[in-house]
PDB file of C-alpha atoms in Angstrom:
ATOM      1  CA  ASN A   1     251.314-124.073-103.217  1.00 86.00           C
ATOM      2  CA  LEU A   2     248.842-121.175-103.329  1.00 85.00           C
ATOM      3  CA  LEU A   3     249.489-119.549-106.470  1.00 88.00           C
ATOM      4  CA  ASP A   4     249.011-115.800-106.948  1.00 86.00           C
ATOM      5  CA  PHE A   5     248.859-115.932-110.230  1.00 88.00           C
ATOM      6  CA  ASN A   6     247.665-118.918-112.766  1.00 85.00           C
ATOM      7  CA  LEU A   7     249.585-120.840-115.366  1.00 86.00           C
ATOM      8  CA  ASP A   8     249.752-121.514-118.844  1.00 85.00           C
ATOM      9  CA  PHE A   9     249.239-125.176-119.722  1.00 85.00           C
ATOM     10  CA  GLY A  10     247.853-124.264-122.786  1.00 83.00           C
ATOM     11  CA  ASP A  11     243.953-125.258-121.698  1.00 82.00           C
ATOM     12  CA  GLU A  12     240.660-124.058-120.567  1.00 82.00           C
ATOM     13  CA  GLY A  13     242.913-123.645-117.150  1.00 81.00           C
ATOM     14  CA  LYS A  14     242.218-125.402-114.010  1.00 86.00           C
ATOM     15  CA  PRO A  15     241.854-124.106-110.011  1.00 89.00           C
ATOM     16  CA  HIS A  16     243.591-127.165-108.914  1.00 90.00           C
ATOM     17  CA  ARG A  17     245.687-129.596-110.689  1.00 90.00           C
ATOM     18  CA  CYS A  18     247.908-132.079-108.430  1.00 89.00           C
ATOM     19  CA  PHE A  19     250.984-133.994-110.795  1.00 88.00           C
ATOM     20  CA  LYS A  20     252.875-137.471-109.522  1.00 85.00           C
ATOM     21  CA  LEU A  21     256.543-138.174-109.769  1.00 84.00           C
ATOM     22  CA  ILE A  22     256.814-140.612-111.903  1.00 82.00           C
ATOM     23  CA  ASP A  23     260.296-142.906-113.714  1.00 82.00           C
ATOM     24  CA  THR A  24     260.996-140.825-116.973  1.00 82.00           C
ATOM     25  CA  GLU A  25     262.363-143.362-118.542  1.00 86.00           C
ATOM     26  CA  ASN A  26     259.911-146.016-117.212  1.00 84.00           C
ATOM     27  CA  GLN A  27     256.350-144.540-116.820  1.00 78.00           C
ATOM     28  CA  ASN A  28     254.876-147.381-115.739  1.00 79.00           C
ATOM     29  CA  ILE A  29     256.582-147.044-112.735  1.00 78.00           C
ATOM     30  CA  SER A  30     255.165-143.195-110.595  1.00 73.00           C
ATOM     31  CA  LEU A  31     255.069-142.581-106.609  1.00 76.00           C
ATOM     32  CA  ASP A  32     251.533-141.619-105.709  1.00 74.00           C
ATOM     33  CA  TYR A  33     251.827-141.218-102.322  1.00 79.00           C
ATOM     34  CA  ILE A  34     254.317-137.787-103.867  1.00 83.00           C
ATOM     35  CA  GLN A  35     252.240-135.483-104.890  1.00 87.00           C
ATOM     36  CA  MET A  36     252.278-131.666-105.532  1.00 90.00           C
ATOM     37  CA  HIS A  37     248.759-129.505-105.927  1.00 90.00           C
ATOM     38  CA  LEU A  38     249.052-126.492-107.441  1.00 91.00           C
ATOM     39  CA  ILE A  39     246.446-124.184-106.462  1.00 89.00           C
ATOM     40  CA  GLU A  40     245.667-121.072-108.454  1.00 90.00           C
ATOM     41  CA  VAL A  41     244.298-118.671-106.258  1.00 89.00           C
ATOM     42  CA  GLN A  42     242.777-116.277-108.684  1.00 87.00           C
ATOM     43  CA  ARG A  43     240.873-119.185-110.631  1.00 88.00           C
ATOM     44  CA  PHE A  44     239.180-120.232-106.965  1.00 86.00           C
ATOM     45  CA  ILE A  45     238.067-116.386-106.569  1.00 86.00           C
ATOM     46  CA  ASP A  46     236.459-116.711-110.091  1.00 85.00           C
ATOM     47  CA  ILE A  47     234.181-119.808-108.880  1.00 87.00           C
ATOM     48  CA  LEU A  48     233.845-118.801-105.436  1.00 87.00           C
ATOM     49  CA  GLU A  49     231.674-115.771-106.882  1.00 84.00           C
ATOM     50  CA  ASN A  50     229.477-117.645-108.255  1.00 84.00           C
ATOM     51  CA  SER A  51     229.253-120.554-106.267  1.00 87.00           C
ATOM     52  CA  THR A  52     226.199-121.701-103.988  1.00 89.00           C
ATOM     53  CA  ILE A  53     226.005-123.870-100.858  1.00 90.00           C
ATOM     54  CA  GLU A  54     225.280-126.830-102.755  1.00 92.00           C
ATOM     55  CA  GLU A  55     228.742-126.743-104.746  1.00 91.00           C
ATOM     56  CA  LEU A  56     230.691-125.916-101.056  1.00 90.00           C
ATOM     57  CA  LYS A  57     228.854-128.618 -99.274  1.00 92.00           C
ATOM     58  CA  ASN A  58     230.046-131.202-102.324  1.00 92.00           C
ATOM     59  CA  ASN A  59     233.302-129.912-102.760  1.00 89.00           C
ATOM     60  CA  LYS A  60     235.737-129.259 -99.777  1.00 90.00           C
ATOM     61  CA  LEU A  61     238.494-127.076-101.303  1.00 90.00           C
ATOM     62  CA  LEU A  62     236.542-124.719-102.624  1.00 90.00           C
ATOM     63  CA  THR A  63     235.058-124.678 -98.405  1.00 91.00           C
ATOM     64  CA  TRP A  64     239.204-123.680 -97.256  1.00 92.00           C
ATOM     65  CA  MET A  65     239.546-121.317-100.774  1.00 91.00           C
ATOM     66  CA  LYS A  66     236.392-118.918 -99.712  1.00 91.00           C
ATOM     67  CA  PHE A  67     238.261-119.682 -95.938  1.00 93.00           C
ATOM     68  CA  PHE A  68     241.780-118.212 -97.022  1.00 89.00           C
ATOM     69  CA  THR A  69     240.666-115.636 -99.318  1.00 89.00           C
ATOM     70  CA  SER A  70     237.559-114.070 -97.395  1.00 89.00           C
ATOM     71  CA  ASN A  71     238.328-110.136 -96.040  1.00 87.00           C
ATOM     72  CA  ASN A  72     234.988-110.579 -94.023  1.00 89.00           C
ATOM     73  CA  LEU A  73     235.333-113.974 -92.332  1.00 89.00           C
ATOM     74  CA  LYS A  74     232.293-112.512 -89.898  1.00 90.00           C
ATOM     75  CA  ASP A  75     229.766-112.751 -93.518  1.00 90.00           C
ATOM     76  CA  ILE A  76     230.400-116.498 -94.279  1.00 90.00           C
ATOM     77  CA  GLU A  77     231.487-118.226 -90.923  1.00 92.00           C
ATOM     78  CA  ASN A  78     227.426-119.496 -91.006  1.00 93.00           C
ATOM     79  CA  GLU A  79     227.939-121.202 -94.403  1.00 91.00           C
ATOM     80  CA  LEU A  80     231.458-122.783 -94.416  1.00 93.00           C
ATOM     81  CA  LYS A  81     230.335-124.350 -90.868  1.00 94.00           C
ATOM     82  CA  GLU A  82     227.152-125.905 -93.297  1.00 93.00           C
ATOM     83  CA  ALA A  83     229.533-125.947 -95.954  1.00 94.00           C
ATOM     84  CA  ASN A  84     232.339-128.089 -94.092  1.00 93.00           C
ATOM     85  CA  PRO A  85     232.230-128.977 -90.818  1.00 92.00           C
ATOM     86  CA  ILE A  86     236.066-129.477 -90.603  1.00 94.00           C
ATOM     87  CA  MET A  87     235.720-125.460 -90.298  1.00 93.00           C
ATOM     88  CA  THR A  88     233.877-125.175 -87.368  1.00 94.00           C
ATOM     89  CA  LYS A  89     237.288-126.216 -86.261  1.00 94.00           C
ATOM     90  CA  ALA A  90     239.252-124.093 -87.982  1.00 93.00           C
ATOM     91  CA  ILE A  91     237.775-121.174 -87.299  1.00 93.00           C
ATOM     92  CA  GLU A  92     238.069-121.303 -84.076  1.00 92.00           C
ATOM     93  CA  GLU A  93     241.424-122.089 -84.242  1.00 90.00           C
ATOM     94  CA  TYR A  94     241.878-119.148 -86.400  1.00 90.00           C
ATOM     95  CA  LYS A  95     240.086-117.402 -83.763  1.00 90.00           C
ATOM     96  CA  ARG A  96     241.914-118.225 -81.221  1.00 88.00           C
ATOM     97  CA  PHE A  97     245.232-117.421 -82.408  1.00 86.00           C
ATOM     98  CA  THR A  98     244.226-114.132 -84.074  1.00 86.00           C
ATOM     99  CA  SER A  99     242.781-113.436 -80.389  1.00 87.00           C
ATOM    100  CA  ASP A 100     246.808-113.817 -78.409  1.00 87.00           C
ATOM    101  CA  ASP A 101     248.111-111.262 -78.433  1.00 89.00           C
ATOM    102  CA  LYS A 102     251.706-113.286 -77.813  1.00 89.00           C
ATOM    103  CA  LEU A 103     250.968-115.270 -81.158  1.00 86.00           C
ATOM    104  CA  MET A 104     250.105-112.219 -83.138  1.00 85.00           C
ATOM    105  CA  ARG A 105     252.680-109.854 -81.845  1.00 90.00           C
ATOM    106  CA  ALA A 106     254.911-113.310 -82.878  1.00 90.00           C
ATOM    107  CA  TYR A 107     253.251-113.510 -85.854  1.00 87.00           C
ATOM    108  CA  ALA A 108     254.295-109.546 -87.203  1.00 89.00           C
ATOM    109  CA  ALA A 109     258.013-109.793 -86.092  1.00 92.00           C
ATOM    110  CA  ARG A 110     258.265-113.080 -87.782  1.00 90.00           C
ATOM    111  CA  ASP A 111     256.173-111.087 -91.756  1.00 89.00           C
ATOM    112  CA  ALA A 112     258.407-107.854 -90.288  1.00 93.00           C
ATOM    113  CA  PHE A 113     261.326-109.989 -90.777  1.00 92.00           C
ATOM    114  CA  LEU A 114     260.457-111.662 -94.165  1.00 90.00           C
ATOM    115  CA  VAL A 115     259.485-107.628 -96.038  1.00 92.00           C
ATOM    116  CA  GLY A 116     263.188-106.967 -94.312  1.00 93.00           C
ATOM    117  CA  GLN A 117     264.572-109.596 -95.749  1.00 93.00           C
ATOM    118  CA  LYS A 118     263.264-109.268 -99.556  1.00 92.00           C
ATOM    119  CA  MET A 119     263.947-105.952 -98.876  1.00 93.00           C
ATOM    120  CA  MET A 120     267.657-106.137 -98.189  1.00 94.00           C
ATOM    121  CA  LEU A 121     267.800-108.964-101.076  1.00 93.00           C
ATOM    122  CA  SER A 122     265.854-106.703-103.207  1.00 92.00           C
ATOM    123  CA  ARG A 123     268.649-103.839-102.689  1.00 93.00           C
ATOM    124  CA  GLU A 124     271.393-106.318-102.517  1.00 94.00           C
ATOM    125  CA  ARG A 125     270.525-107.420-106.692  1.00 94.00           C
ATOM    126  CA  LYS A 126     270.499-103.806-107.563  1.00 93.00           C
ATOM    127  CA  GLU A 127     273.523-103.265-106.246  1.00 93.00           C
ATOM    128  CA  GLY A 128     275.120-106.126-108.329  1.00 94.00           C
ATOM    129  CA  ILE A 129     273.611-105.414-110.673  1.00 93.00           C
ATOM    130  CA  GLU A 130     275.626-101.956-110.859  1.00 92.00           C
ATOM    131  CA  GLU A 131     278.804-103.908-110.029  1.00 93.00           C
ATOM    132  CA  GLY A 132     278.185-106.361-112.995  1.00 93.00           C
ATOM    133  CA  LYS A 133     277.434-103.395-115.294  1.00 91.00           C
ATOM    134  CA  LYS A 134     281.108-101.193-114.003  1.00 92.00           C
ATOM    135  CA  LEU A 135     282.716-104.800-114.299  1.00 93.00           C
ATOM    136  CA  THR A 136     281.863-105.292-117.640  1.00 91.00           C
ATOM    137  CA  ALA A 137     282.352-101.594-119.084  1.00 93.00           C
ATOM    138  CA  LYS A 138     285.177-101.271-116.924  1.00 91.00           C
ATOM    139  CA  ASN A 139     286.440-105.171-119.547  1.00 92.00           C
ATOM    140  CA  LEU A 140     285.147-102.978-122.835  1.00 92.00           C
ATOM    141  CA  LYS A 141     286.822-100.435-122.324  1.00 91.00           C
ATOM    142  CA  LYS A 142     289.844-102.492-121.798  1.00 92.00           C
ATOM    143  CA  SER A 143     289.394-104.608-125.032  1.00 92.00           C
ATOM    144  CA  GLY A 144     289.224-101.036-126.960  1.00 91.00           C
ATOM    145  CA  LEU A 145     286.180-101.225-128.042  1.00 91.00           C
ATOM    146  CA  ASP A 146     284.056 -97.305-128.301  1.00 90.00           C
ATOM    147  CA  ILE A 147     283.161 -95.705-125.868  1.00 91.00           C
ATOM    148  CA  GLU A 148     279.679 -94.613-126.987  1.00 91.00           C
ATOM    149  CA  PHE A 149     279.160 -97.976-127.418  1.00 92.00           C
ATOM    150  CA  ILE A 150     279.427 -99.880-124.113  1.00 91.00           C
ATOM    151  CA  SER A 151     277.313 -96.778-123.017  1.00 92.00           C
ATOM    152  CA  GLU A 152     274.783 -97.791-125.245  1.00 91.00           C
ATOM    153  CA  ASN A 153     275.158-101.369-123.927  1.00 90.00           C
ATOM    154  CA  THR A 154     275.564-101.183-120.866  1.00 91.00           C
ATOM    155  CA  GLY A 155     273.286 -97.882-119.393  1.00 92.00           C
ATOM    156  CA  LEU A 156     276.303 -95.854-117.764  1.00 91.00           C
ATOM    157  CA  SER A 157     276.754 -93.434-118.858  1.00 92.00           C
ATOM    158  CA  ILE A 158     280.572 -92.004-120.434  1.00 91.00           C
ATOM    159  CA  GLU A 159     281.254 -89.457-117.854  1.00 91.00           C
ATOM    160  CA  GLU A 160     280.867 -93.040-115.708  1.00 91.00           C
ATOM    161  CA  ILE A 161     282.872 -95.005-118.177  1.00 91.00           C
ATOM    162  CA  GLU A 162     285.737 -92.987-118.432  1.00 90.00           C
ATOM    163  CA  LYS A 163     286.541 -92.795-114.738  1.00 89.00           C
ATOM    164  CA  LEU A 164     286.757 -96.950-115.137  1.00 87.00           C
TER     165      LEU A 164
END
């Protein structure tokens, strides 16, 4: 899981953490094959700013993070290939994908769909909150509470509450 924020576990903070499943009643039972990796991208960016080619060679995850966070692949392409041989194939596939108009149109369409979904959910969430405020105000008004009190606590105007 790539995180665009840093977690706070109350320690010095690590860019990569691996979690394993365990039985909470018997901690001697663990499922080593099921792991969840959390990668805090910002912490990796901070490390990458000062990393050497030798550090990249010794930590393959650093090469992948440099690949995923780079703004200009051409500037770092040779360095990545030298540090991690698999990057040659990854960069070739990336170039093939990004040069294929049909694939890029499909990617753009999917991205546009996801943005649309996010906008729609945001709008519906706001509408739901407003409906909830009105329903709460209506119920409080029925129970005989002061309209000014209802207004202060729901954010609705006195006029809106009187119409309910």
